[in-house]
mmCIF file of C-alpha atoms in Angstrom:
data_model
loop_
_atom_site.group_PDB
_atom_site.id
_atom_site.type_symbol
_atom_site.label_atom_id
_atom_site.label_comp_id
_atom_site.label_asym_id
_atom_site.label_seq_id
_atom_site.Cartn_x
_atom_site.Cartn_y
_atom_site.Cartn_z
ATOM 1 C CA UNK X 1 -16.386 6.471 14.096
ATOM 2 C CA UNK X 2 -16.725 6.106 10.367
ATOM 3 C CA UNK X 3 -14.051 7.271 8.263
ATOM 4 C CA UNK X 4 -13.735 7.707 4.485
ATOM 5 C CA UNK X 5 -10.611 5.708 3.393
ATOM 6 C CA UNK X 6 -9.034 5.765 0.099
ATOM 7 C CA UNK X 7 -7.171 2.436 -1.049
ATOM 8 C CA UNK X 8 -4.669 2.475 -3.922
ATOM 9 C CA UNK X 9 -4.148 -1.029 -5.404
ATOM 10 C CA UNK X 10 -7.652 -2.199 -4.327
ATOM 11 C CA UNK X 11 -8.582 -4.771 -6.999
ATOM 12 C CA UNK X 12 -6.571 -7.695 -5.482
ATOM 13 C CA UNK X 13 -4.321 -8.897 -2.627
ATOM 14 C CA UNK X 14 -4.117 -6.680 0.366
ATOM 15 C CA UNK X 15 -6.002 -3.706 -1.079
ATOM 16 C CA UNK X 16 -8.911 -5.804 -1.793
ATOM 17 C CA UNK X 17 -8.646 -7.618 1.569
ATOM 18 C CA UNK X 18 -8.357 -4.313 3.454
ATOM 19 C CA UNK X 19 -11.428 -2.628 1.499
ATOM 20 C CA UNK X 20 -13.290 -5.718 2.655
ATOM 21 C CA UNK X 21 -12.211 -5.497 6.505
ATOM 22 C CA UNK X 22 -12.835 -1.808 6.519
ATOM 23 C CA UNK X 23 -16.406 -1.886 5.105
ATOM 24 C CA UNK X 24 -17.352 -4.589 7.345
ATOM 25 C CA UNK X 25 -16.071 -2.373 10.023
ATOM 26 C CA UNK X 26 -18.226 0.451 9.159
ATOM 27 C CA UNK X 27 -16.126 2.578 7.165
ATOM 28 C CA UNK X 28 -16.530 4.319 3.817
ATOM 29 C CA UNK X 29 -14.218 2.924 1.488
ATOM 30 C CA UNK X 30 -13.218 4.508 -2.046
ATOM 31 C CA UNK X 31 -11.299 2.122 -4.154
ATOM 32 C CA UNK X 32 -8.782 2.822 -6.747
ATOM 33 C CA UNK X 33 -6.688 0.836 -9.213
ATOM 34 C CA UNK X 34 -6.175 0.367 -13.174
ATOM 35 C CA UNK X 35 -8.763 -2.829 -13.475
ATOM 36 C CA UNK X 36 -11.852 -0.918 -13.125
ATOM 37 C CA UNK X 37 -14.012 -4.087 -13.684
ATOM 38 C CA UNK X 38 -12.761 -5.727 -10.774
ATOM 39 C CA UNK X 39 -13.175 -2.405 -8.782
ATOM 40 C CA UNK X 40 -16.636 -2.202 -9.921
ATOM 41 C CA UNK X 41 -17.523 -5.630 -8.870
ATOM 42 C CA UNK X 42 -16.008 -5.256 -5.176
ATOM 43 C CA UNK X 43 -17.482 -1.998 -4.682
ATOM 44 C CA UNK X 44 -20.863 -3.508 -5.435
ATOM 45 C CA UNK X 45 -20.435 -6.206 -3.203
ATOM 46 C CA UNK X 46 -18.920 -4.234 -0.053
ATOM 47 C CA UNK X 47 -21.045 -1.163 -0.665
ATOM 48 C CA UNK X 48 -17.997 1.222 -1.575
ATOM 49 C CA UNK X 49 -17.476 3.360 -4.389
ATOM 50 C CA UNK X 50 -14.525 3.524 -6.879
ATOM 51 C CA UNK X 51 -12.526 5.354 -9.661
ATOM 52 C CA UNK X 52 -9.847 4.446 -11.985
ATOM 53 C CA UNK X 53 -6.248 4.851 -10.663
ATOM 54 C CA UNK X 54 -2.954 4.774 -12.193
ATOM 55 C CA UNK X 55 -0.503 5.629 -9.140
ATOM 56 C CA UNK X 56 2.262 6.491 -11.639
ATOM 57 C CA UNK X 57 0.553 9.378 -12.748
ATOM 58 C CA UNK X 58 0.257 12.604 -10.453
ATOM 59 C CA UNK X 59 -2.800 13.519 -12.609
ATOM 60 C CA UNK X 60 -4.491 10.199 -12.095
ATOM 61 C CA UNK X 61 -3.939 10.299 -8.452
ATOM 62 C CA UNK X 62 -5.128 13.976 -8.110
ATOM 63 C CA UNK X 63 -8.295 12.860 -10.068
ATOM 64 C CA UNK X 64 -8.847 9.985 -7.910
ATOM 65 C CA UNK X 65 -8.559 12.068 -4.520
ATOM 66 C CA UNK X 66 -10.939 14.750 -6.004
ATOM 67 C CA UNK X 67 -13.530 12.207 -6.989
ATOM 68 C CA UNK X 68 -13.679 10.704 -3.311
ATOM 69 C CA UNK X 69 -14.108 14.291 -1.759
ATOM 70 C CA UNK X 70 -16.873 15.173 -4.520
ATOM 71 C CA UNK X 71 -18.775 11.870 -3.213
ATOM 72 C CA UNK X 72 -18.056 11.976 0.245
ATOM 73 C CA UNK X 73 -17.117 15.718 1.031
ATOM 74 C CA UNK X 74 -13.959 14.756 2.745
ATOM 75 C CA UNK X 75 -11.235 12.152 3.070
ATOM 76 C CA UNK X 76 -9.804 11.008 6.297
ATOM 77 C CA UNK X 77 -7.538 8.322 5.537
ATOM 78 C CA UNK X 78 -5.454 7.291 2.426
ATOM 79 C CA UNK X 79 -4.022 3.769 2.260
ATOM 80 C CA UNK X 80 -0.997 3.903 -0.099
ATOM 81 C CA UNK X 81 -1.156 0.235 -1.048
ATOM 82 C CA UNK X 82 -0.207 -0.350 -4.649
ATOM 83 C CA UNK X 83 3.067 -2.010 -5.386
ATOM 84 C CA UNK X 84 5.148 -4.182 -7.757
ATOM 85 C CA UNK X 85 7.763 -6.703 -6.993
ATOM 86 C CA UNK X 86 9.653 -8.150 -9.911
ATOM 87 C CA UNK X 87 12.524 -9.571 -8.330
ATOM 88 C CA UNK X 88 15.830 -10.355 -10.035
ATOM 89 C CA UNK X 89 19.577 -10.145 -9.552
ATOM 90 C CA UNK X 90 21.083 -6.617 -9.875
ATOM 91 C CA UNK X 91 23.454 -8.402 -12.081
ATOM 92 C CA UNK X 92 20.560 -9.395 -14.667
ATOM 93 C CA UNK X 93 20.381 -5.633 -15.251
ATOM 94 C CA UNK X 94 16.408 -5.589 -15.714
ATOM 95 C CA UNK X 95 16.499 -1.986 -15.631
ATOM 96 C CA UNK X 96 12.900 -1.386 -16.950
ATOM 97 C CA UNK X 97 11.746 -3.518 -14.139
ATOM 98 C CA UNK X 98 13.714 -1.282 -11.610
ATOM 99 C CA UNK X 99 12.274 1.728 -13.253
ATOM 100 C CA UNK X 100 8.751 0.388 -12.747
ATOM 101 C CA UNK X 101 9.336 -0.375 -9.258
ATOM 102 C CA UNK X 102 10.437 3.029 -8.409
ATOM 103 C CA UNK X 103 7.664 4.565 -10.406
ATOM 104 C CA UNK X 104 4.947 2.705 -8.589
ATOM 105 C CA UNK X 105 6.565 1.852 -5.175
ATOM 106 C CA UNK X 106 7.950 5.206 -4.798
ATOM 107 C CA UNK X 107 6.576 7.882 -6.930
ATOM 108 C CA UNK X 108 3.363 6.364 -6.543
ATOM 109 C CA UNK X 109 3.461 6.904 -2.714
ATOM 110 C CA UNK X 110 4.688 10.408 -3.238
ATOM 111 C CA UNK X 111 1.879 11.458 -5.574
ATOM 112 C CA UNK X 112 -0.872 9.915 -3.171
ATOM 113 C CA UNK X 113 0.741 12.266 -0.619
ATOM 114 C CA UNK X 114 0.758 14.933 -2.745
ATOM 115 C CA UNK X 115 -2.761 14.722 -3.694
ATOM 116 C CA UNK X 116 -4.310 13.905 -0.254
ATOM 117 C CA UNK X 117 -2.512 16.321 2.060
ATOM 118 C CA UNK X 118 -4.249 19.479 0.896
ATOM 119 C CA UNK X 119 -7.606 17.607 1.278
ATOM 120 C CA UNK X 120 -7.196 16.745 4.902
ATOM 121 C CA UNK X 121 -9.356 19.024 6.799
ATOM 122 C CA UNK X 122 -9.053 17.641 10.225
ATOM 123 C CA UNK X 123 -5.488 16.086 10.773
ATOM 124 C CA UNK X 124 -5.810 13.144 8.345
ATOM 125 C CA UNK X 125 -4.143 9.558 8.426
ATOM 126 C CA UNK X 126 -1.638 8.208 5.682
ATOM 127 C CA UNK X 127 -1.076 4.537 5.909
ATOM 128 C CA UNK X 128 1.730 3.348 3.833
ATOM 129 C CA UNK X 129 1.954 -0.160 3.129
ATOM 130 C CA UNK X 130 5.889 -1.149 2.942
ATOM 131 C CA UNK X 131 7.127 -4.648 3.548
ATOM 132 C CA UNK X 132 9.276 -6.601 5.636
ATOM 133 C CA UNK X 133 11.688 -5.703 2.965
ATOM 134 C CA UNK X 134 11.998 -2.339 4.375
ATOM 135 C CA UNK X 135 13.663 -3.693 7.263
ATOM 136 C CA UNK X 136 16.044 -6.321 5.643
ATOM 137 C CA UNK X 137 17.629 -7.170 2.090
ATOM 138 C CA UNK X 138 17.597 -10.438 0.696
ATOM 139 C CA UNK X 139 18.949 -12.096 -2.622
ATOM 140 C CA UNK X 140 16.937 -10.864 -5.769
ATOM 141 C CA UNK X 141 15.412 -7.818 -3.568
ATOM 142 C CA UNK X 142 18.052 -5.234 -3.784
ATOM 143 C CA UNK X 143 15.908 -2.766 -5.916
ATOM 144 C CA UNK X 144 12.412 -3.862 -4.264
ATOM 145 C CA UNK X 145 14.162 -3.474 -0.675
ATOM 146 C CA UNK X 146 15.332 -0.069 -1.699
ATOM 147 C CA UNK X 147 11.967 1.149 -2.750
ATOM 148 C CA UNK X 148 10.468 0.022 0.502
ATOM 149 C CA UNK X 149 13.297 1.277 2.695
ATOM 150 C CA UNK X 150 12.487 4.655 0.722
ATOM 151 C CA UNK X 151 8.567 4.323 1.580
ATOM 152 C CA UNK X 152 9.705 3.813 5.301
ATOM 153 C CA UNK X 153 11.723 6.654 5.379
ATOM 154 C CA UNK X 154 9.551 8.987 3.732
ATOM 155 C CA UNK X 155 6.601 8.220 6.003
ATOM 156 C CA UNK X 156 9.102 8.841 9.255
ATOM 157 C CA UNK X 157 10.023 12.319 7.368
ATOM 158 C CA UNK X 158 6.219 13.248 7.179
ATOM 159 C CA UNK X 159 5.217 12.037 10.625
ATOM 160 C CA UNK X 160 7.983 14.391 11.920
ATOM 161 C CA UNK X 161 6.686 17.480 9.980
ATOM 162 C CA UNK X 162 3.196 17.540 11.216
ATOM 163 C CA UNK X 163 1.874 17.290 14.767
ATOM 164 C CA UNK X 164 -1.983 17.088 13.582
ATOM 165 C CA UNK X 165 -1.318 14.186 11.000
ATOM 166 C CA UNK X 166 -1.345 10.576 11.618
ATOM 167 C CA UNK X 167 1.335 8.411 9.638
ATOM 168 C CA UNK X 168 1.377 4.641 9.783
ATOM 169 C CA UNK X 169 3.623 2.103 8.019
ATOM 170 C CA UNK X 170 2.406 -1.347 7.864
ATOM 171 C CA UNK X 171 5.174 -4.030 6.821
ATOM 172 C CA UNK X 172 3.690 -7.109 5.724
ATOM 173 C CA UNK X 173 5.846 -10.418 5.469
ATOM 174 C CA UNK X 174 5.014 -12.973 2.976
ATOM 175 C CA UNK X 175 1.507 -12.625 2.393
ATOM 176 C CA UNK X 176 -0.955 -14.006 -0.319
ATOM 177 C CA UNK X 177 -1.080 -11.644 -3.142
ATOM 178 C CA UNK X 178 -0.523 -11.058 -6.788
ATOM 179 C CA UNK X 179 2.801 -9.559 -6.339
ATOM 180 C CA UNK X 180 4.897 -12.565 -7.355
ATOM 181 C CA UNK X 181 3.089 -12.668 -10.792
ATOM 182 C CA UNK X 182 5.308 -9.650 -12.053
ATOM 183 C CA UNK X 183 8.580 -11.715 -11.417
ATOM 184 C CA UNK X 184 10.213 -12.515 -14.869
ATOM 185 C CA UNK X 185 13.438 -14.125 -13.589
ATOM 186 C CA UNK X 186 13.502 -18.010 -12.936
ATOM 187 C CA UNK X 187 15.664 -18.006 -10.020
ATOM 188 C CA UNK X 188 13.568 -15.269 -8.247
ATOM 189 C CA UNK X 189 10.353 -17.381 -8.989
ATOM 190 C CA UNK X 190 11.647 -20.617 -7.754
ATOM 191 C CA UNK X 191 12.763 -18.992 -4.614
ATOM 192 C CA UNK X 192 9.424 -17.083 -4.174
ATOM 193 C CA UNK X 193 7.440 -20.315 -4.593
ATOM 194 C CA UNK X 194 9.095 -21.800 -1.810
ATOM 195 C CA UNK X 195 8.872 -18.603 0.532
ATOM 196 C CA UNK X 196 4.942 -18.372 -0.358
ATOM 197 C CA UNK X 197 4.248 -21.800 1.273
ATOM 198 C CA UNK X 198 3.702 -20.028 4.674
ATOM 199 C CA UNK X 199 1.934 -16.859 3.185
ATOM 200 C CA UNK X 200 -0.246 -15.026 5.479
ATOM 201 C CA UNK X 201 -3.949 -14.467 4.355
ATOM 202 C CA UNK X 202 -4.078 -10.760 3.122
ATOM 203 C CA UNK X 203 -6.846 -10.252 5.335
ATOM 204 C CA UNK X 204 -4.537 -10.396 8.282
ATOM 205 C CA UNK X 205 -2.775 -7.071 6.945
ATOM 206 C CA UNK X 206 -6.349 -5.438 6.439
ATOM 207 C CA UNK X 207 -6.697 -6.224 10.044
ATOM 208 C CA UNK X 208 -3.715 -4.401 11.025
ATOM 209 C CA UNK X 209 -4.684 -1.148 9.028
ATOM 210 C CA UNK X 210 -8.254 -1.338 10.545
ATOM 211 C CA UNK X 211 -6.426 -1.421 14.022
ATOM 212 C CA UNK X 212 -4.210 1.515 13.182
ATOM 213 C CA UNK X 213 -7.097 3.704 11.866
ATOM 214 C CA UNK X 214 -9.388 2.904 14.639
ATOM 215 C CA UNK X 215 -7.225 4.383 17.212
ATOM 216 C CA UNK X 216 -8.032 7.520 19.096
ATOM 217 C CA UNK X 217 -7.065 10.945 17.239
ATOM 218 C CA UNK X 218 -4.209 11.491 19.731
ATOM 219 C CA UNK X 219 -2.700 7.843 19.233
ATOM 220 C CA UNK X 220 -0.433 7.541 16.243
ATOM 221 C CA UNK X 221 0.408 3.718 15.535
ATOM 222 C CA UNK X 222 3.681 4.568 13.737
ATOM 223 C CA UNK X 223 4.675 1.084 12.406
ATOM 224 C CA UNK X 224 3.423 -2.498 12.431
ATOM 225 C CA UNK X 225 5.101 -5.261 11.226
ATOM 226 C CA UNK X 226 2.899 -8.607 10.380
ATOM 227 C CA UNK X 227 4.519 -11.819 9.090
ATOM 228 C CA UNK X 228 3.894 -15.424 9.552
ATOM 229 C CA UNK X 229 5.218 -17.047 12.830
ATOM 230 C CA UNK X 230 7.359 -19.569 10.743
ATOM 231 C CA UNK X 231 8.841 -16.548 8.765
ATOM 232 C CA UNK X 232 12.502 -15.936 9.880
#
């Protein structure tokens, strides 16, 4: 059955790949991100629609969801995908980067949930893209991991509150994306360059999301971890 799927952070990486995978599977995709030129090009290519979205603004997320409902008449799935990952040692005290991660990775997820829950008319499905960093902590990633642990906790709490709502956490391992572009600390940059030699294509995460949302209404795929075979 075709679903109306809203995707944040859809202009690149996992968001873009997910949009392509879901559109090919016959779903109606509504794309959101700050880079509207990329959104417009992608939407034209895959037959979707788009609207500007800044996940750090509650008003922007509400407008994004409202625009999707106006276009399609309903919302079936929200993929909370937008995220940033400026890794650094805690002792480097990059507090502005900590704030940015909290704004995008945690508040952005909450704003999406707040905007979409009242719009679900028949159950609905929230897919939150976390990370393998929601399961373990590595050097330079303390704050990033904290945000992703938070996403995982929020998802489980939301799942327990409702018997008519499906909630899925997707936790990618190292994956091709632009996340590493936000790193400003040399130590973390060199570590990530080595790490990304085994990166999965972003479409692998899109496939996992497609699987989760394609299950029967009574089946909730709570969590999927997807990582390269070589990743330890």
